[in-house]
Amino acid sequence: MDLLYLAVILLLLLATWGLAVAIDHIEDEK
Amino acid sequence: MKFAALFILCVGTALLCIKPLGIYIADVMEGRSNTATRLGSRVERLLYRCCGIDSTVDMTWLQYAKALLLFNAIGALFVYGLQRLQSWLPLNPQHFAALSADSSFNTAMSFVTNTDWQGYAGESAMSNLTQMAGLTVQNFLSAATGIVVAIALVRGFARHGAKGIGNFWVDIVRSSLYLLLPLSLILALVLVSQGVIQNLDAFKEATLVETLHFDQPKSDAHGDALKDASGNPITEPAVTRTQTIPMGPVASQESIKELGTNGGGFYNANSAHPFENPTALSNAIEIAVILLIPFALTYTFGRMVGDTRQGWALMIAMLVLFGALASSAYVGEQQGNPLIAQHGVDQSPTQWQAGGNMEGKETRFGIAGSTLFVAATTATSCGAVNTMHDSLLPMGGFVPLFLMQLGELAPGGVGTGIYTILIFAILGVFIAGLMIGRTPEYLGKKIQSREMKLASIFILTTPILVLLGTAVGVMTQAGTAGIANPGAHGFSEILYAFSSAGNNNGSAFAGLTVNTPFYNAALGIVMWLGRFWPIVAALAIAGSLAAKKRIPVSEGTMPTHGPLFIALLIGTIILIGVLNYVPALALGPVVEHFQLTAR
């Protein structure tokens, strides 16, 4: 179970990190 | 009358501190020298050296966001690990076992996101080390995270043609070292003077004056409650002559719990517990302190953008919303329960009784001290409670729900309040610009499609999380299993839980059994996304605004410090809140109100 929840924490981090990078990428394209 | 006096006392105290504290915060965050920075500069420099931080680097918004996310993810992993390993770690005088994986995940998400939702009972689950090194530390760091995002967004307005929005590491150190730590130390001492305890002792056993007979719920070998065929808990008679009194470092956690609008109590009863909130005076102090920094940051904003009138305008909008909704909660609860009135019970306030709906409230606080706390804790992202919110009458319960759903901006959490209302201000001037056919601008910065897209991400993330989460909760067996009261009230319990988690409030209706794998996981995910997706959008807006040139004020510029703008801002906030949540509110507290009054 620990591995599952640690993976969820990392996934949430990646999802938020990904949002930031995506926003920055869209800005660069403009 | 008591409510008006208490309102003036608590809110007035917070308002009196706006200017001095707002100036202090601006000075500290801008690196201007004052007594505090001179005293703490050695510690600050030592921290930078130890952590290898170059304090001269001005970060782009993306660098700032990445540092913030990494910092908070490491915090989450640390709090998770601490809970899972607490049985092997020191400062565990009660020898508490490790918490379950799902509860540890939920609590880690909760305290890192400034939500401080508590699915556990602190005094019967957490070691002193977990409380201090995990939860209290995150109380400081999550509050500091909110402040630094606010400061970064304000810099976006204040700077022109700039690439950077500040240095995350410098901001987090300064907000913790010069603001939160000294203020919480002072407040802890004040609370100790009122009777809040602070020690590392093992729990004490007290002998009762009278033997207590009670019904004790029976549980199976796994510790799960046994229920009969109709789902009611099976109990057995029990007798006791002793009472266990939990001890611990309460005052130090209590002070930052209120000051940082965190809300996670040392005890399960939170600020209703006499060791957390012993007197009517401590209650008034706690309410004032919850409102202190969020209101002060409006002045910080005005000072940093070079026009304090702008900050006062936001403060007035916050105050109007807070005053109106807090008064509604008081009126709703003071009227009392119509079902009880049918039995001829006198619920009017007299010299001898508080009157009104006293179910779930502490007699030492009464209706006024309870409802003002309810409003203060949900108008900010605090979530501390001195009242059982589940026992509020439907329209009394409507107020905290709606205050959270408005986005907690009146005055909002530490940092989150000011950056949320600034996003609504951007939206407000955009709507006004559309109506009069001019390019919208705010504080000399053109508001264009990029800012509006980012503002949309900011504003829509939370309602999507709250409404989707509630939908999943009411449609699944795992979601409905924890409901204590079926029907409209049960729906409100689930809606409240997801509203609290999505808006990072942390208060609970408390009728819902949430320490289950479903709620621990679902609410944990909602808390993270509800915190950091809007933060990323706010930082992106900060970066976008900082890069823009300032447009000079012209005849066509809409003044953003006058009554028209304040009315526009309040209208925008209410409109967005109503559009997002009215259908859900109609199914919960509104239906329940009509059911109650129709009987």
XYZ file of C-alpha atoms in Angstrom, chain B:
599
model
C -26.038 42.771 20.435
C -23.462 40.265 21.707
C -22.689 39.298 18.135
C -22.228 42.924 17.062
C -19.916 43.592 20.021
C -17.876 40.462 19.363
C -17.726 41.239 15.635
C -16.436 44.738 16.329
C -13.929 43.417 18.867
C -12.493 40.628 16.695
C -12.704 42.164 13.235
C -11.813 45.601 14.609
C -8.638 44.195 16.170
C -7.649 42.599 12.873
C -8.430 45.835 10.990
C -6.392 47.940 13.416
C -3.379 45.788 12.608
C -3.800 46.053 8.830
C -1.516 49.016 8.297
C 1.382 48.247 10.665
C 1.403 44.538 9.838
C 0.885 45.189 6.117
C 3.869 47.565 6.057
C 5.948 45.071 8.029
C 5.146 42.214 5.630
C 5.932 44.380 2.593
C 9.250 45.489 4.099
C 10.266 41.966 5.036
C 9.326 40.450 1.693
C 10.978 43.266 -0.259
C 14.192 42.840 1.727
C 14.089 46.282 3.350
C 16.037 46.531 6.573
C 14.184 46.700 9.880
C 14.801 45.507 13.416
C 13.573 41.978 12.723
C 15.665 41.502 9.572
C 18.734 42.894 11.308
C 18.262 40.412 14.163
C 17.546 37.478 11.873
C 19.883 38.199 8.974
C 22.578 35.864 10.288
C 20.124 32.992 10.559
C 18.779 33.820 7.104
C 22.264 33.827 5.541
C 23.161 30.604 7.385
C 20.058 28.897 5.994
C 20.966 29.951 2.448
C 24.549 28.722 2.887
C 23.471 25.372 4.364
C 20.935 24.771 1.596
C 23.166 26.052 -1.228
C 20.718 28.803 -2.170
C 21.815 31.757 -4.272
C 19.541 34.441 -2.849
C 20.360 36.885 -5.644
C 18.675 34.797 -8.365
C 15.441 36.261 -9.689
C 13.317 33.291 -10.824
C 10.983 33.153 -13.800
C 7.456 32.082 -12.918
C 8.160 28.528 -14.124
C 11.309 28.214 -12.020
C 9.367 29.620 -9.072
C 6.517 27.139 -9.603
C 8.875 24.169 -9.944
C 10.726 25.072 -6.742
C 7.402 25.469 -4.917
C 6.049 22.141 -6.166
C 9.238 20.257 -5.350
C 9.400 21.793 -1.883
C 5.824 20.816 -1.099
C 6.106 17.308 -2.573
C 9.140 16.641 -0.363
C 7.101 17.939 2.585
C 4.284 15.534 1.716
C 6.669 12.564 1.531
C 8.212 13.550 4.875
C 4.852 13.819 6.671
C 3.726 10.538 5.120
C 6.904 8.763 6.251
C 6.711 10.211 9.746
C 3.216 8.818 10.291
C 4.095 5.396 8.906
C 7.221 5.145 11.072
C 6.058 6.864 14.270
C 5.949 3.655 16.320
C 9.744 3.309 15.883
C 10.518 6.984 16.427
C 11.003 8.918 19.712
C 8.548 11.271 21.474
C 5.769 8.712 21.432
C 4.923 8.357 25.137
C 1.601 6.643 24.421
C 3.288 4.135 22.056
C 0.875 4.873 19.217
C 1.074 2.492 16.271
C 1.769 3.702 12.741
C -1.221 5.195 10.978
C -2.700 3.345 8.024
C -1.323 4.074 4.559
C -4.514 5.768 3.323
C -4.869 7.918 6.453
C -1.175 8.905 6.253
C -1.626 9.891 2.600
C -4.700 11.955 3.416
C -3.012 13.738 6.320
C 0.174 14.390 4.324
C -1.852 15.978 1.513
C -3.971 17.808 4.038
C -1.184 19.526 5.961
C 1.010 20.272 2.943
C -1.886 22.012 1.215
C -2.835 24.149 4.257
C -6.140 22.259 4.387
C -5.543 20.478 7.676
C -8.496 18.196 7.151
C -8.314 15.578 9.872
C -9.653 12.085 9.286
C -7.940 10.924 12.485
C -8.244 11.928 16.152
C -4.941 13.594 17.067
C -4.883 12.676 20.741
C -5.464 8.975 20.074
C -3.371 8.497 16.944
C -0.444 10.924 16.568
C 2.840 10.850 18.519
C 4.252 14.125 19.786
C 7.009 13.870 17.157
C 4.457 13.529 14.344
C 2.457 16.441 15.747
C 5.507 18.691 16.068
C 7.930 17.722 13.279
C 5.246 16.767 10.788
C 2.045 18.667 11.335
C 3.216 21.844 13.088
C 6.148 22.298 10.693
C 3.776 22.005 7.760
C 1.474 24.518 9.443
C 4.304 27.029 9.049
C 5.476 25.961 5.610
C 2.037 25.669 3.985
C 1.083 29.111 5.311
C 4.397 30.484 4.052
C 3.690 28.899 0.657
C 0.414 30.823 0.439
C 2.152 34.076 1.343
C 4.923 33.660 -1.221
C 2.425 33.007 -4.034
C 0.549 36.164 -3.049
C 3.761 38.195 -2.974
C 4.832 36.779 -6.354
C 1.483 37.757 -7.907
C 1.691 41.239 -6.383
C 5.189 41.581 -7.859
C 3.607 40.735 -11.210
C 1.533 43.923 -10.904
C 4.352 45.972 -9.407
C 7.079 45.107 -11.933
C 7.272 46.229 -15.565
C 9.106 44.507 -18.384
C 10.597 42.014 -15.903
C 11.337 38.333 -16.476
C 11.420 37.319 -12.820
C 8.862 37.311 -10.017
C 11.249 36.828 -7.086
C 13.145 33.976 -5.466
C 10.992 31.214 -3.971
C 13.614 30.112 -1.433
C 14.228 33.638 -0.179
C 10.489 34.325 0.051
C 9.723 31.130 1.959
C 12.570 31.745 4.427
C 11.604 35.392 5.028
C 7.888 34.742 5.464
C 8.588 31.937 7.949
C 11.482 33.528 9.822
C 10.327 37.129 10.147
C 6.539 36.793 10.132
C 5.102 33.423 11.133
C 7.667 32.301 13.713
C 7.759 35.465 15.879
C 4.006 36.050 15.728
C 3.197 32.452 16.601
C 5.640 32.526 19.515
C 3.904 35.592 20.954
C 0.474 34.081 20.361
C 1.460 30.757 21.972
C 2.398 32.612 25.163
C -0.900 34.521 25.106
C -2.810 31.254 24.709
C -0.855 29.633 27.547
C -1.953 32.550 29.746
C -5.553 31.546 28.995
C -5.000 27.903 29.950
C -3.883 26.226 26.732
C -1.412 23.489 27.710
C 2.159 23.039 26.406
C 4.124 19.994 27.551
C 5.550 16.656 26.398
C 4.007 14.600 29.215
C 2.340 11.212 28.902
C -1.458 11.229 29.231
C -2.810 11.646 32.744
C -5.355 9.424 34.494
C -7.903 11.269 36.626
C -10.263 9.599 39.090
C -13.867 10.640 38.520
C -16.007 12.003 41.311
C -18.854 9.680 40.284
C -18.791 6.263 38.647
C -19.799 6.642 35.013
C -22.112 4.126 33.329
C -22.270 4.250 29.550
C -22.949 2.189 26.405
C -19.800 1.208 24.579
C -19.854 0.245 20.857
C -18.770 -3.362 20.254
C -16.121 -4.052 17.646
C -14.803 -7.160 15.886
C -11.264 -8.565 15.940
C -10.191 -5.996 13.302
C -11.486 -3.080 15.356
C -14.433 -2.395 13.037
C -17.723 -1.426 14.663
C -20.350 -4.199 14.815
C -23.817 -3.330 13.502
C -27.193 -5.046 13.821
C -29.478 -6.052 10.932
C -30.839 -2.506 10.559
C -27.363 -0.975 10.495
C -27.337 0.471 13.997
C -24.181 0.028 16.085
C -24.253 -2.791 18.661
C -23.333 -1.561 22.135
C -22.647 -3.101 25.508
C -22.933 -1.543 28.984
C -19.637 -0.354 30.459
C -18.496 1.292 33.706
C -15.510 3.549 34.440
C -14.135 5.474 37.394
C -11.216 7.094 35.549
C -10.766 9.528 32.708
C -7.704 9.811 30.449
C -6.611 13.396 29.922
C -4.384 13.811 26.842
C -1.300 16.021 27.250
C 0.996 17.484 24.615
C 2.541 20.536 22.936
C -0.813 22.160 22.219
C -0.162 25.929 22.468
C 2.650 25.892 19.894
C 0.407 24.116 17.398
C -2.652 26.153 18.316
C -0.947 29.482 17.623
C 0.198 28.665 14.085
C -3.063 26.779 13.500
C -4.957 30.074 13.714
C -2.263 32.476 12.536
C -1.476 30.454 9.414
C -5.178 29.714 8.759
C -4.324 26.021 8.963
C -6.990 24.723 11.316
C -5.645 21.288 12.231
C -6.207 20.840 15.935
C -4.080 18.882 18.394
C -7.332 17.340 19.611
C -10.146 15.867 17.590
C -12.584 18.399 19.091
C -10.303 21.164 17.783
C -11.078 24.633 19.200
C -14.091 23.264 21.082
C -11.616 21.450 23.376
C -10.895 23.373 26.595
C -7.144 22.762 26.241
C -7.155 24.440 22.806
C -9.652 27.224 23.440
C -10.400 27.512 27.157
C -12.160 30.862 27.587
C -14.387 33.391 25.858
C -11.320 35.650 25.622
C -9.177 32.952 23.981
C -12.062 32.409 21.547
C -12.125 36.107 20.610
C -8.325 36.140 20.273
C -8.400 33.085 18.005
C -11.056 34.637 15.749
C -9.079 37.885 15.469
C -5.852 36.021 14.749
C -7.467 33.937 11.992
C -8.366 37.198 10.223
C -5.110 39.025 11.009
C -2.671 38.228 8.173
C -5.279 37.805 5.395
C -6.574 41.343 6.005
C -3.055 42.772 6.491
C -1.950 41.420 3.114
C -4.385 43.797 1.392
C -2.288 46.692 2.685
C 0.902 44.868 1.700
C -0.520 44.608 -1.808
C -1.378 48.320 -1.960
C 2.023 49.311 -0.656
C 3.917 47.079 -3.071
C 2.022 48.385 -6.115
C 2.504 51.961 -4.917
C -1.169 52.796 -4.322
C -2.594 51.780 -0.953
C -6.108 52.764 -2.110
C -6.064 49.612 -4.251
C -5.507 47.498 -1.161
C -8.233 49.260 0.809
C -10.701 48.607 -2.031
C -10.011 44.855 -1.870
C -10.240 44.964 1.921
C -13.662 46.639 1.810
C -14.960 44.042 -0.663
C -13.720 41.279 1.654
C -15.243 42.951 4.708
C -18.662 43.442 3.094
C -18.860 39.773 2.067
C -17.610 38.560 5.429
C -19.919 40.822 7.437
C -23.008 39.883 5.427
C -22.453 36.125 5.614
C -21.281 36.068 9.240
C -24.409 38.017 10.260
C -26.568 35.552 8.285
C -25.088 32.628 10.201
C -25.763 34.375 13.506
C -29.370 35.259 12.622
C -30.004 31.720 11.341
C -28.718 30.053 14.508
C -30.158 32.568 16.990
C -33.691 31.940 15.676
C -33.503 28.413 16.991
C -34.824 25.114 15.724
C -38.532 25.262 14.699
C -39.021 21.580 15.591
C -37.921 22.241 19.147
C -40.067 25.394 19.300
C -43.129 23.234 18.491
C -42.637 21.512 21.845
C -42.902 24.828 23.649
C -39.191 25.120 24.456
C -38.105 28.707 25.038
C -35.208 29.426 22.649
C -35.090 33.164 23.158
C -31.878 34.724 24.473
C -32.145 35.835 28.073
C -29.844 36.773 30.884
C -29.620 33.057 31.770
C -29.325 31.345 28.392
C -27.801 31.998 24.973
C -31.032 30.887 23.335
C -31.195 29.813 19.677
C -29.827 26.541 18.389
C -27.257 25.516 20.995
C -26.941 21.929 19.743
C -23.277 21.211 19.037
C -22.088 24.491 20.552
C -20.049 25.209 23.664
C -21.972 27.050 26.366
C -18.877 29.173 27.113
C -19.008 30.576 23.564
C -22.781 30.811 22.997
C -24.376 31.555 19.637
C -22.335 34.703 18.925
C -18.916 33.223 19.743
C -19.755 30.077 17.785
C -21.232 31.594 14.627
C -18.534 34.249 14.281
C -15.943 31.490 14.583
C -17.846 29.446 11.975
C -17.760 32.385 9.552
C -14.133 33.336 10.270
C -12.877 29.793 9.844
C -14.636 29.243 6.499
C -14.178 32.758 5.095
C -10.478 32.008 5.470
C -8.841 28.679 4.666
C -8.536 27.961 8.388
C -11.004 25.183 9.050
C -10.550 25.158 12.828
C -13.887 24.580 14.544
C -15.276 25.436 17.960
C -18.738 24.178 17.009
C -20.125 20.988 15.487
C -20.947 22.246 11.973
C -23.157 19.201 11.407
C -25.462 20.582 14.108
C -25.936 23.965 12.460
C -29.438 24.598 11.163
C -29.731 24.280 7.357
C -29.282 28.000 6.673
C -26.592 28.224 9.342
C -24.783 25.383 7.548
C -25.341 27.110 4.215
C -23.078 29.992 5.284
C -19.820 28.053 5.838
C -20.503 25.984 2.710
C -21.022 29.080 0.561
C -18.098 30.957 2.118
C -15.817 28.086 1.139
C -17.372 27.775 -2.296
C -16.884 31.489 -3.019
C -13.198 30.611 -3.015
C -12.323 31.641 0.553
C -11.445 35.232 -0.270
C -13.331 37.220 2.353
C -10.622 37.720 3.629
C -9.376 34.275 2.625
C -6.464 32.198 3.801
C -2.987 33.483 4.502
C -1.848 34.534 1.032
C -4.559 32.569 -0.747
C -7.169 35.214 0.078
C -5.341 38.092 -1.563
C -4.224 36.145 -4.638
C -7.717 34.720 -5.123
C -9.437 38.111 -4.902
C -6.830 39.549 -7.287
C -7.763 36.896 -9.859
C -11.427 37.866 -9.385
C -10.430 41.527 -9.801
C -8.820 40.626 -13.141
C -12.011 38.821 -14.129
C -14.117 41.780 -12.948
C -12.243 44.356 -15.033
C -12.387 41.982 -18.009
C -16.199 41.752 -17.726
C -16.410 45.539 -17.290
C -14.172 45.998 -20.343
C -16.465 43.787 -22.422
C -19.510 45.776 -21.298
C -18.104 49.179 -22.266
C -16.058 48.018 -25.238
C -12.587 48.934 -23.979
C -9.455 46.876 -23.500
C -9.557 45.792 -19.862
C -6.681 46.856 -17.679
C -5.872 46.565 -13.984
C -3.196 48.626 -12.253
C -1.867 49.727 -15.626
C -1.532 46.182 -16.985
C -3.559 45.131 -20.026
C -5.664 42.059 -19.302
C -5.530 39.937 -22.437
C -6.588 36.483 -23.544
C -3.595 34.784 -21.911
C -4.425 36.162 -18.485
C -8.087 35.265 -18.957
C -7.279 31.668 -19.904
C -5.084 31.342 -16.836
C -7.723 33.007 -14.646
C -10.233 30.475 -16.002
C -7.970 27.589 -14.997
C -7.640 29.191 -11.569
C -11.348 29.753 -11.033
C -12.724 26.552 -12.603
C -10.339 23.986 -11.111
C -11.902 23.994 -7.657
C -15.606 23.820 -8.644
C -14.819 20.949 -11.034
C -13.029 19.044 -8.275
C -15.762 19.757 -5.705
C -18.730 18.916 -7.914
C -17.141 15.857 -9.548
C -15.972 14.589 -6.162
C -19.441 15.064 -4.669
C -21.022 13.302 -7.653
C -18.707 10.314 -7.224
C -19.379 10.369 -3.475
C -23.158 10.181 -3.810
C -23.075 7.614 -6.627
C -20.813 5.028 -5.013
C -21.363 2.622 -2.153
C -18.033 3.662 -0.636
C -19.147 7.303 -0.688
C -22.599 6.876 0.825
C -21.531 4.295 3.425
C -20.199 7.003 5.734
C -23.333 9.188 5.805
C -24.762 9.609 9.301
C -28.017 11.303 8.197
C -29.685 10.219 4.961
C -31.495 12.638 2.636
C -30.628 16.281 2.028
C -28.449 16.517 5.129
C -26.431 13.485 4.026
C -25.891 15.135 0.648
C -24.715 18.284 2.448
C -22.239 16.162 4.421
C -20.589 14.900 1.218
C -20.779 18.302 -0.511
C -19.229 19.917 2.549
C -16.381 17.379 2.650
C -15.407 17.978 -0.987
C -15.955 21.759 -0.715
C -13.673 21.800 2.308
C -11.011 19.664 0.623
C -11.146 21.394 -2.777
C -10.912 24.851 -1.246
C -8.240 23.738 1.247
C -10.372 24.701 4.240
C -10.256 21.574 6.356
C -13.328 22.079 8.503
C -15.686 19.116 8.598
C -19.447 18.801 8.847
C -18.403 15.851 10.972
C -21.478 13.716 10.384
C -19.624 11.833 7.670
C -17.304 8.910 8.444
C -14.278 9.873 6.378
C -11.418 7.794 7.740
C -11.982 5.197 5.030
C -9.770 4.320 2.042
C -12.262 5.970 -0.361
C -12.495 9.332 1.385
C -8.851 9.381 2.439
C -7.722 8.843 -1.158
C -10.363 10.956 -2.924
C -10.126 13.939 -0.574
C -6.319 13.733 -0.572
C -6.207 13.983 -4.365
C -8.764 16.815 -4.393
C -6.769 18.727 -1.762
C -3.540 18.591 -3.806
C -5.129 19.532 -7.117
C -7.323 22.199 -5.476
C -4.218 23.781 -3.989
C -1.511 23.553 -6.599
C -3.328 23.837 -9.934
C -4.656 27.302 -9.021
C -1.232 28.215 -7.626
C 0.446 27.300 -10.940
C -2.123 29.431 -12.791
C -1.602 32.357 -10.370
C 2.178 32.189 -10.784
C 1.800 32.044 -14.574
C -0.370 35.174 -14.411
C 2.304 36.798 -12.226
C 4.963 36.017 -14.837
C 2.772 37.276 -17.657
C 1.932 40.544 -15.869
C 5.505 41.198 -14.736
C 6.663 41.091 -18.364
C 4.142 43.744 -19.457
C 4.777 47.467 -19.631
C 2.596 49.742 -17.528
C 0.000 51.735 -19.458
C -0.352 55.338 -18.272
C -3.666 56.287 -16.683
C -6.011 57.952 -19.200
C -9.577 59.227 -19.253
C -10.743 55.773 -20.299
C -9.061 54.008 -17.377
C -11.545 52.521 -14.974
C -10.716 53.528 -11.384
C -10.119 50.373 -9.330
C -10.177 51.953 -5.895
C -13.708 53.382 -5.814
C -17.175 52.124 -4.851
C -18.056 51.173 -8.444
C -15.130 48.777 -8.670
C -15.836 47.366 -5.197
C -19.463 46.686 -6.225
C -18.284 45.146 -9.502
C -15.832 42.911 -7.655
C -18.405 41.740 -5.103
C -20.906 41.115 -7.915
C -18.363 39.070 -9.891
C -17.467 36.934 -6.871
C -21.107 36.221 -5.992
C -22.079 35.601 -9.613
C -19.319 33.031 -10.149
C -20.069 31.370 -6.800
C -23.800 31.205 -7.473
C -23.384 29.913 -11.032
C -21.036 27.181 -9.889
C -22.815 25.938 -6.816
C -26.518 26.851 -6.694
C -27.790 23.501 -8.045
C -25.733 21.604 -5.469
C -26.715 23.955 -2.641
C -30.376 23.611 -3.637
C -30.138 19.838 -3.183
C -28.508 20.171 0.221
C -29.110 22.967 2.745
C -31.907 24.713 0.792
C -34.062 21.572 0.520
C -33.333 20.742 4.139
C -34.434 24.222 5.207
C -37.803 23.832 3.488
C -38.213 20.316 4.917
C -37.584 21.685 8.380
C -39.918 24.672 8.131
C -42.720 22.721 6.386
C -43.218 20.281 9.267
